[in-house]
Amino acid sequence: MSWSGWGDPAKSRELPEQVRKLLHDFLGVRAPEAPAVTLESVRLAPIALAGPQVSALAGVVGPDHVLTSHEARVRHTRGKSTPDLLRMRAGDGSDAPDAVVLPGSHEEVARLLELCARERIAVVPFGGGTSVVGGLAAARAGFTGVIALDLARFDRLLRVDAESMVAEFEPGVRAPDAERLLAPYGLTLGHFPQSFEYATLGGFAAARSSGQASAGYDRFDDMVVGLTVATPSGDLELGRAPKSAAGPDLRQLLLGSEGVFGVITALRLRVRRAPAERLYERWRFASFAAGREAVRAIAQEGPLPAVLRLSDENETMIGLAKPETIEPGGEAGCLAIVGYEGRPATGRDVADGSAGAGIPLSTRRDAVAAVLARMGGEPVGEVSGEEWERGRFSAPYLRDALLAAGATVETLETAGFWSDLPRLYDAVRLALLGELGSPLVMCHISHVYETGASLYFTVVTAQEDDPVAQWERAKAAASTAIVEAGGTITHHHGVGRDHRDAYAAELGPAGVAILQAVKSRLDPAGILNPGVLIPRSG
C-alpha cells in the first residue's frame, strides 16, 4: 500500500495532457508549486513512549512485533482521505503513532489493553488503513503515547459451518484473501467495496461497510452474526442465533464503533453460494430524476439485481459512470449500471421466477429489464465483469493523479428516504457550489433499499494555497446541508473525526449521552481511538 496515495505504487499514473488542459481551462487547475516529499522526508515527532513502556509492549507480543522505525510509523499514519494524503504529500506526519504493535492472539490483545490502560497509552486499532474520515488519527492529549494496534497477524479462516452458511474469520483477513479462503467451499461473502483490495474484515465491521453488490448481498453489518471482542473492561461474545428477542442486540454497539469500544478479534459471517454466472449491463435514462424513479421501482418491486448504480448527468458526461478514467464529452443523459449474479436456468425452474434467491440469472434479468424499460430506460449494451471491476478498483488511482496535477478531489456520501432524496441531492450540491465557487460536482446512487437510497458525491476543484483548509470548509458546509435536509451524515464511510460534530447533531443530546456512557463503561481510561466517533460533551 502506498504511504501517500492509494494502492500499489506500480499502478500509479499521470493524467493525459488533454485532461490536464481540460482541468486548467474549466476549473483553473495549476500544477502544485512543490512536489510531494519522499517517505524519508516525512516529519515525525520524537517517540513519546518511554523505554520501559516499549519493553513492556514487547513483553506481551515479542520484540519482533513492536515496530518503531520511521517507515513503520509513517505507514500507519492516518488513512486515505484527500486531506490525509495532502498532509502526507506535504511531509506532515504529526499524527504518526509512537509504535506499531502486532498482537497474535485474543489473549495478547486483552493483555495489551490492560497494559495501555495502566500506562495511559492510546490505542488505534489498525486494519487495512483505508479510512477516509479521519478514523486513524488519535487525540494525544492526556496520554503518554499512541500505538497503532495492527491486526495483520489475525489472518486466518477459523471455521466454516456449511450447514448454517456461516464462516468464522479473524479480523485481519483482507477481503481478497477471504474470497480465496472461501473458494474451495464454493462460497463467497459477496462484499466488494472500492477498498476491497486492501481493507480487512474487521475494518468492514467496525465501519459498517457497504459493497458494490449490496443490492444482492446486503451491507456488511447484515452479514455479521457473531463477534468476539476484547475491551479494557473484559471480553464480549456476541451472537448466539440468527435472531433473538433477548433484549437489545449488543452486536449493533460494536458494528460501526470504529474501535472506540473494543477490538474485534473474531467475526462470524453469513456466507452465500458463489455465483456461477455474472453479467453487467448499462441503461440510459433521460434525467437523474427519471433514473431515480426507475431504481426506486426496482428496489420496491423486485427482484433486485446484485448491483444497481445510477450516475447523474455530470458524472455520466464526464465518464465516471465507468469510474476508471475521465472521458471529456461523454454520454448524454444518465447511465445506470445493473449487475446480475446467479445460476443458469434449468428446465425445472418455475416460469414466473418466484423462487426468491433461487431465481436464475436470466429470469431475474428479464424481470428487472421489464421494469427499467417500463420506466423509460434504454438498454445500451453489456459491460464485461472484468471491465467493471477493473474500473471500480482503479478509480482511487485517478484521485491520486488529480491531486498530483493540482486538483482537490474528494468524495462524500449520505443516504435518505426516497421522498427526501431530491431535496438532499440539491442541498449538498448547492452547499458545495456555494463554498467552492465553480467546482465539478458529480453524484450517483450507489446503494438502494425499499425505503430509500444513498447518494455518493465526487467533487473536483482547483487547489487553493491551503487545500486541506479549502476542503474542510466545503465538507463542513456539505455536512450542515445533509443534517438540515434530513439525511444521515454517512451511509458507509463511517464517522471518524471528520463527521463527529455532524453526528452529534444527528444523534441529539440524549443519543450522545448514551454513547459516552457506553464508552465510559467499556473503556474507563478512554484509551481506545480517542477523539474518534464519540461526540464531545457540550
Tab-separated table of N, CA and C in Angstrom, residues 2-80:
chain	number	residue	atom	x	y	z
A	2	SER	N	0.625	2.160	-0.911
A	2	SER	CA	1.367	3.409	-0.960
A	2	SER	C	1.175	4.188	0.340
A	3	TRP	N	2.241	4.814	0.825
A	3	TRP	CA	2.147	5.565	2.082
A	3	TRP	C	1.508	6.935	1.882
A	4	SER	N	1.530	7.449	0.642
A	4	SER	CA	0.991	8.796	0.401
A	4	SER	C	-0.046	8.807	-0.717
A	5	GLY	N	-0.601	7.656	-1.015
A	5	GLY	CA	-1.605	7.543	-2.062
A	5	GLY	C	-2.354	6.251	-1.894
A	6	TRP	N	-2.982	5.805	-2.970
A	6	TRP	CA	-3.794	4.604	-2.894
A	6	TRP	C	-3.065	3.417	-3.523
A	7	GLY	N	-3.162	2.262	-2.882
A	7	GLY	CA	-2.846	1.001	-3.513
A	7	GLY	C	-1.396	0.772	-3.866
A	8	ASP	N	-1.201	0.046	-4.954
A	8	ASP	CA	0.106	-0.375	-5.424
A	8	ASP	C	0.793	0.790	-6.139
A	9	PRO	N	1.945	1.263	-5.649
A	9	PRO	CA	2.620	2.382	-6.323
A	9	PRO	C	2.934	2.091	-7.789
A	10	ALA	N	3.107	0.817	-8.130
A	10	ALA	CA	3.407	0.467	-9.525
A	10	ALA	C	2.235	0.750	-10.452
A	11	LYS	N	1.023	0.903	-9.895
A	11	LYS	CA	-0.160	1.155	-10.708
A	11	LYS	C	-0.498	2.645	-10.805
A	12	SER	N	0.310	3.479	-10.185
A	12	SER	CA	0.035	4.918	-10.255
A	12	SER	C	0.222	5.403	-11.694
A	13	ARG	N	-0.404	6.526	-12.013
A	13	ARG	CA	-0.358	7.016	-13.389
A	13	ARG	C	-0.460	8.532	-13.406
A	14	GLU	N	-0.112	9.105	-14.542
A	14	GLU	CA	-0.254	10.544	-14.735
A	14	GLU	C	-1.439	10.821	-15.647
A	15	LEU	N	-1.992	12.005	-15.509
A	15	LEU	CA	-3.117	12.381	-16.355
A	15	LEU	C	-2.645	12.687	-17.767
A	16	PRO	N	-3.421	12.314	-18.770
A	16	PRO	CA	-3.087	12.707	-20.145
A	16	PRO	C	-3.111	14.229	-20.280
A	17	GLU	N	-2.339	14.748	-21.202
A	17	GLU	CA	-2.259	16.188	-21.407
A	17	GLU	C	-3.626	16.782	-21.730
A	18	GLN	N	-4.466	16.032	-22.465
A	18	GLN	CA	-5.802	16.515	-22.802
A	18	GLN	C	-6.622	16.789	-21.544
A	19	VAL	N	-6.508	15.890	-20.558
A	19	VAL	CA	-7.267	16.058	-19.312
A	19	VAL	C	-6.688	17.210	-18.497
A	20	ARG	N	-5.368	17.338	-18.460
A	20	ARG	CA	-4.747	18.459	-17.753
A	20	ARG	C	-5.230	19.804	-18.322
A	21	LYS	N	-5.297	19.872	-19.651
A	21	LYS	CA	-5.759	21.111	-20.294
A	21	LYS	C	-7.224	21.378	-19.952
A	22	LEU	N	-8.040	20.324	-19.954
A	22	LEU	CA	-9.446	20.470	-19.593
A	22	LEU	C	-9.587	20.999	-18.174
A	23	LEU	N	-8.822	20.453	-17.236
A	23	LEU	CA	-8.874	20.899	-15.851
A	23	LEU	C	-8.439	22.360	-15.725
A	24	HIS	N	-7.433	22.742	-16.489
A	24	HIS	CA	-6.966	24.126	-16.453
A	24	HIS	C	-7.998	25.080	-17.039
A	25	ASP	N	-8.559	24.711	-18.195
A	25	ASP	CA	-9.463	25.611	-18.902
A	25	ASP	C	-10.791	25.785	-18.164
A	26	PHE	N	-11.307	24.706	-17.572
A	26	PHE	CA	-12.646	24.769	-16.982
A	26	PHE	C	-12.642	24.999	-15.476
A	27	LEU	N	-11.574	24.585	-14.787
A	27	LEU	CA	-11.550	24.714	-13.329
A	27	LEU	C	-10.398	25.567	-12.824
A	28	GLY	N	-9.496	25.964	-13.711
A	28	GLY	CA	-8.358	26.763	-13.285
A	28	GLY	C	-7.288	25.991	-12.545
A	29	VAL	N	-7.216	24.698	-12.760
A	29	VAL	CA	-6.255	23.859	-12.054
A	29	VAL	C	-4.846	24.117	-12.582
A	30	ARG	N	-3.902	24.325	-11.649
A	30	ARG	CA	-2.495	24.501	-11.994
A	30	ARG	C	-1.658	23.513	-11.194
A	31	ALA	N	-0.545	23.107	-11.746
A	31	ALA	CA	0.327	22.158	-11.067
A	31	ALA	C	0.814	22.733	-9.740
A	32	PRO	N	0.906	21.923	-8.693
A	32	PRO	CA	1.405	22.415	-7.405
A	32	PRO	C	2.826	22.943	-7.539
A	33	GLU	N	3.160	23.948	-6.719
A	33	GLU	CA	4.498	24.533	-6.787
A	33	GLU	C	5.560	23.566	-6.268
A	34	ALA	N	5.208	22.791	-5.242
A	34	ALA	CA	6.185	21.886	-4.637
A	34	ALA	C	5.788	20.440	-4.903
A	35	PRO	N	6.736	19.581	-5.277
A	35	PRO	CA	6.421	18.166	-5.475
A	35	PRO	C	6.195	17.477	-4.139
A	36	ALA	N	5.586	16.299	-4.182
A	36	ALA	CA	5.375	15.521	-2.969
A	36	ALA	C	6.724	15.095	-2.388
A	37	VAL	N	6.812	15.040	-1.062
A	37	VAL	CA	8.060	14.651	-0.403
A	37	VAL	C	8.261	13.140	-0.498
A	38	THR	N	9.437	12.685	-0.178
A	38	THR	CA	9.717	11.254	-0.095
A	38	THR	C	9.330	10.739	1.278
A	39	LEU	N	9.201	9.433	1.391
A	39	LEU	CA	8.852	8.825	2.685
A	39	LEU	C	9.866	9.219	3.748
A	40	GLU	N	11.143	9.202	3.386
A	40	GLU	CA	12.199	9.511	4.351
A	40	GLU	C	12.133	10.958	4.836
A	41	SER	N	11.466	11.828	4.050
A	41	SER	CA	11.419	13.252	4.403
A	41	SER	C	10.203	13.621	5.243
A	42	VAL	N	9.314	12.667	5.489
A	42	VAL	CA	8.130	12.967	6.301
A	42	VAL	C	8.576	13.327	7.718
A	43	ARG	N	8.040	14.411	8.233
A	43	ARG	CA	8.427	14.902	9.556
A	43	ARG	C	7.630	14.190	10.644
A	44	LEU	N	8.321	13.528	11.548
A	44	LEU	CA	7.691	12.830	12.663
A	44	LEU	C	8.163	13.433	13.982
A	45	ALA	N	7.270	13.450	14.946
A	45	ALA	CA	7.668	13.861	16.295
A	45	ALA	C	8.514	12.756	16.923
A	46	PRO	N	9.360	13.105	17.871
A	46	PRO	CA	10.116	12.062	18.572
A	46	PRO	C	9.160	11.071	19.245
A	47	ILE	N	9.617	9.844	19.408
A	47	ILE	CA	8.795	8.822	20.066
A	47	ILE	C	8.530	9.247	21.506
A	48	ALA	N	7.254	9.316	21.860
A	48	ALA	CA	6.878	9.787	23.190
A	48	ALA	C	6.944	8.684	24.243
A	49	LEU	N	6.796	7.436	23.830
A	49	LEU	CA	6.810	6.335	24.786
A	49	LEU	C	8.181	6.205	25.440
A	50	ALA	N	8.180	5.943	26.733
A	50	ALA	CA	9.431	5.710	27.446
A	50	ALA	C	9.958	4.314	27.134
A	51	GLY	N	11.255	4.136	27.299
A	51	GLY	CA	11.874	2.845	27.026
A	51	GLY	C	11.213	1.688	27.770
A	52	PRO	N	10.926	1.830	29.087
A	52	PRO	CA	10.258	0.736	29.791
A	52	PRO	C	8.867	0.414	29.233
A	53	GLN	N	8.173	1.406	28.691
A	53	GLN	CA	6.861	1.141	28.094
A	53	GLN	C	6.996	0.319	26.818
A	54	VAL	N	7.980	0.661	25.982
A	54	VAL	CA	8.214	-0.118	24.770
A	54	VAL	C	8.602	-1.543	25.138
A	55	SER	N	9.417	-1.701	26.169
A	55	SER	CA	9.814	-3.036	26.612
A	55	SER	C	8.617	-3.821	27.132
A	56	ALA	N	7.713	-3.142	27.826
A	56	ALA	CA	6.520	-3.829	28.339
A	56	ALA	C	5.627	-4.294	27.194
A	57	LEU	N	5.487	-3.474	26.152
A	57	LEU	CA	4.709	-3.891	24.977
A	57	LEU	C	5.351	-5.120	24.328
A	58	ALA	N	6.685	-5.094	24.212
A	58	ALA	CA	7.403	-6.237	23.636
A	58	ALA	C	7.256	-7.469	24.506
A	59	GLY	N	7.104	-7.277	25.814
A	59	GLY	CA	6.916	-8.411	26.705
A	59	GLY	C	5.601	-9.143	26.473
A	60	VAL	N	4.634	-8.449	25.879
A	60	VAL	CA	3.338	-9.073	25.590
A	60	VAL	C	3.362	-9.779	24.239
A	61	VAL	N	3.884	-9.131	23.205
A	61	VAL	CA	3.779	-9.666	21.834
A	61	VAL	C	5.103	-10.171	21.266
A	62	GLY	N	6.202	-9.913	21.969
A	62	GLY	CA	7.516	-10.289	21.461
A	62	GLY	C	8.196	-9.109	20.802
A	63	PRO	N	9.528	-8.997	20.935
A	63	PRO	CA	10.252	-7.834	20.390
A	63	PRO	C	10.087	-7.653	18.886
A	64	ASP	N	9.938	-8.752	18.149
A	64	ASP	CA	9.815	-8.641	16.689
A	64	ASP	C	8.493	-8.024	16.253
A	65	HIS	N	7.548	-7.902	17.174
A	65	HIS	CA	6.220	-7.414	16.826
A	65	HIS	C	5.923	-6.040	17.431
A	66	VAL	N	6.962	-5.327	17.803
A	66	VAL	CA	6.857	-3.918	18.199
A	66	VAL	C	7.796	-3.137	17.288
A	67	LEU	N	7.235	-2.314	16.422
A	67	LEU	CA	7.995	-1.606	15.399
A	67	LEU	C	8.018	-0.115	15.717
A	68	THR	N	9.208	0.461	15.703
A	68	THR	CA	9.337	1.898	15.966
A	68	THR	C	10.145	2.597	14.876
A	69	SER	N	10.363	1.936	13.746
A	69	SER	CA	11.133	2.550	12.671
A	69	SER	C	10.369	3.710	12.052
A	70	HIS	N	11.101	4.589	11.398
A	70	HIS	CA	10.485	5.718	10.704
A	70	HIS	C	9.456	5.230	9.688
A	71	GLU	N	9.808	4.227	8.882
A	71	GLU	CA	8.902	3.747	7.847
A	71	GLU	C	7.635	3.131	8.434
A	72	ALA	N	7.774	2.321	9.484
A	72	ALA	CA	6.594	1.701	10.085
A	72	ALA	C	5.641	2.755	10.631
A	73	ARG	N	6.185	3.786	11.256
A	73	ARG	CA	5.340	4.836	11.815
A	73	ARG	C	4.640	5.614	10.701
A	74	VAL	N	5.370	5.930	9.621
A	74	VAL	CA	4.765	6.667	8.505
A	74	VAL	C	3.636	5.855	7.886
A	75	ARG	N	3.860	4.561	7.682
A	75	ARG	CA	2.867	3.723	7.008
A	75	ARG	C	1.627	3.467	7.863
A	76	HIS	N	1.648	3.838	9.116
A	76	HIS	CA	0.477	3.707	9.992
A	76	HIS	C	-0.050	5.075	10.420
A	77	THR	N	0.254	6.092	9.617
A	77	THR	CA	-0.210	7.453	9.912
A	77	THR	C	-1.448	7.771	9.082
A	78	ARG	N	-2.548	8.023	9.759
A	78	ARG	CA	-3.799	8.429	9.121
A	78	ARG	C	-4.312	7.354	8.158
A	79	GLY	N	-5.330	7.778	7.337
A	79	GLY	CA	-5.935	6.867	6.382
A	79	GLY	C	-5.731	7.358	4.970
A	80	LYS	N	-6.787	7.311	4.146
A	80	LYS	CA	-6.648	7.604	2.724
A	80	LYS	C	-7.646	8.651	2.231
